[in-house]
Amino acid sequence: MSIAFSKYHGLGNDFILIDNRHAPEPIISAELAVKWCDRNFGIGADGVIFLLNDSEHGHQMRIYNSDGSEPEMCGNGIRCLAKFMQDLGIPTVEGKYTIQTGAGLIVPQMDVDGQVTVDMGKPFLMAAEIPTTLRDSNHKVIDVPLEVGGKTWNVTTVSMGNPHCMIFVDNVESINLAEVGVLFEHHPAFPKRTNTEFVEIVDRSYVKMRVWERGAGATLACGTGACATVVAAVLNDLCDRTCTVNLPGGDLKIDWLEESDRILMTGPAELVFTGNALI
Ligand code: ZDP
């Protein structure tokens, strides 16, 4: 038997998309998702994303990381999902889709220039919401020392539905991501593991970020991570609320709105190919 899939990417953060609207649960297992994500023995991707029906809100997103774990949210992935829905001919309401996720309702808007602007909701800042044990549960974690790999790093944590740990450094190229990223990911201070972002401030409206993703390792881009990066930089008074985040795969524009506390993320999403995978 085979299953039809579409492969999309957002700034090189790539996903296998499956139209799962006919079934209430993902039609492939986490184990099979791991195989499909393999770049040598499979299709190759950072994750597998399922479009499901949602009785209340019309549509729902589920996602497996390339290690088979299931994150709450995925910023680049939801832009790809919005493009996938457009390609499936699903109508928008005033240019927008409303999608239920593990981080609540997320609203991508299809821009006229082909980009997608996503209302990513509000960031969560309290230690218990990340979750992290670095502070008491209802305290923020801003510029807190943490020992990892025999070195003390100053970290700021933010949840966009999924956990992120940001470290400001002078030069992102000097960080050995593979070596240190995995140590942050599995550090006992993060009971649900964490995504880790190393951030270099270029100026108050432009920062460079390199990411080690929970469950996926080094990727070319991370949408939730770009949002969390700007929140962390604002909390440390290092950048403005409107800021471009440069990632290995390109740029994402982030706006942390003052009045509503919500974050808008703008970036591309591209169809790469479609195919049928054997199961
Ligand atoms: O939180 C996690 O386990 C992430 N690996 C989920 C994927 C995040 C993503 N890179 C993004 O763009 O937000 C897809």
Tab-separated table of N, CA, C and O in Angstrom, residues 61 71 88 107 114 231 238:
chain	number	residue	atom	x	y	z
A	61	MET	N	-3.652	20.675	13.279
A	61	MET	CA	-2.316	20.216	12.873
A	61	MET	C	-1.757	19.281	13.936
A	61	MET	O	-1.826	19.576	15.121
A	71	PRO	N	5.830	17.416	19.103
A	71	PRO	CA	5.833	18.747	19.714
A	71	PRO	C	4.435	19.365	19.690
A	71	PRO	O	3.563	18.920	18.945
A	88	LEU	N	-4.542	22.281	-1.694
A	88	LEU	CA	-5.638	21.305	-1.695
A	88	LEU	C	-6.971	21.956	-2.079
A	88	LEU	O	-7.983	21.283	-2.201
A	107	VAL	N	-3.354	31.192	13.594
A	107	VAL	CA	-4.039	31.736	12.422
A	107	VAL	C	-3.039	32.197	11.358
A	107	VAL	O	-2.507	33.306	11.461
A	114	GLY	N	2.879	35.969	-1.632
A	114	GLY	CA	3.204	34.539	-1.554
A	114	GLY	C	3.752	34.118	-0.206
A	114	GLY	O	3.881	32.928	0.080
A	231	VAL	N	11.429	37.583	21.610
A	231	VAL	CA	10.894	37.812	22.957
A	231	VAL	C	12.055	37.871	23.961
A	231	VAL	O	12.146	38.797	24.771
A	238	LEU	N	17.780	43.941	24.229
A	238	LEU	CA	18.820	43.843	23.200
A	238	LEU	C	18.285	44.131	21.801
A	238	LEU	O	19.042	44.362	20.876
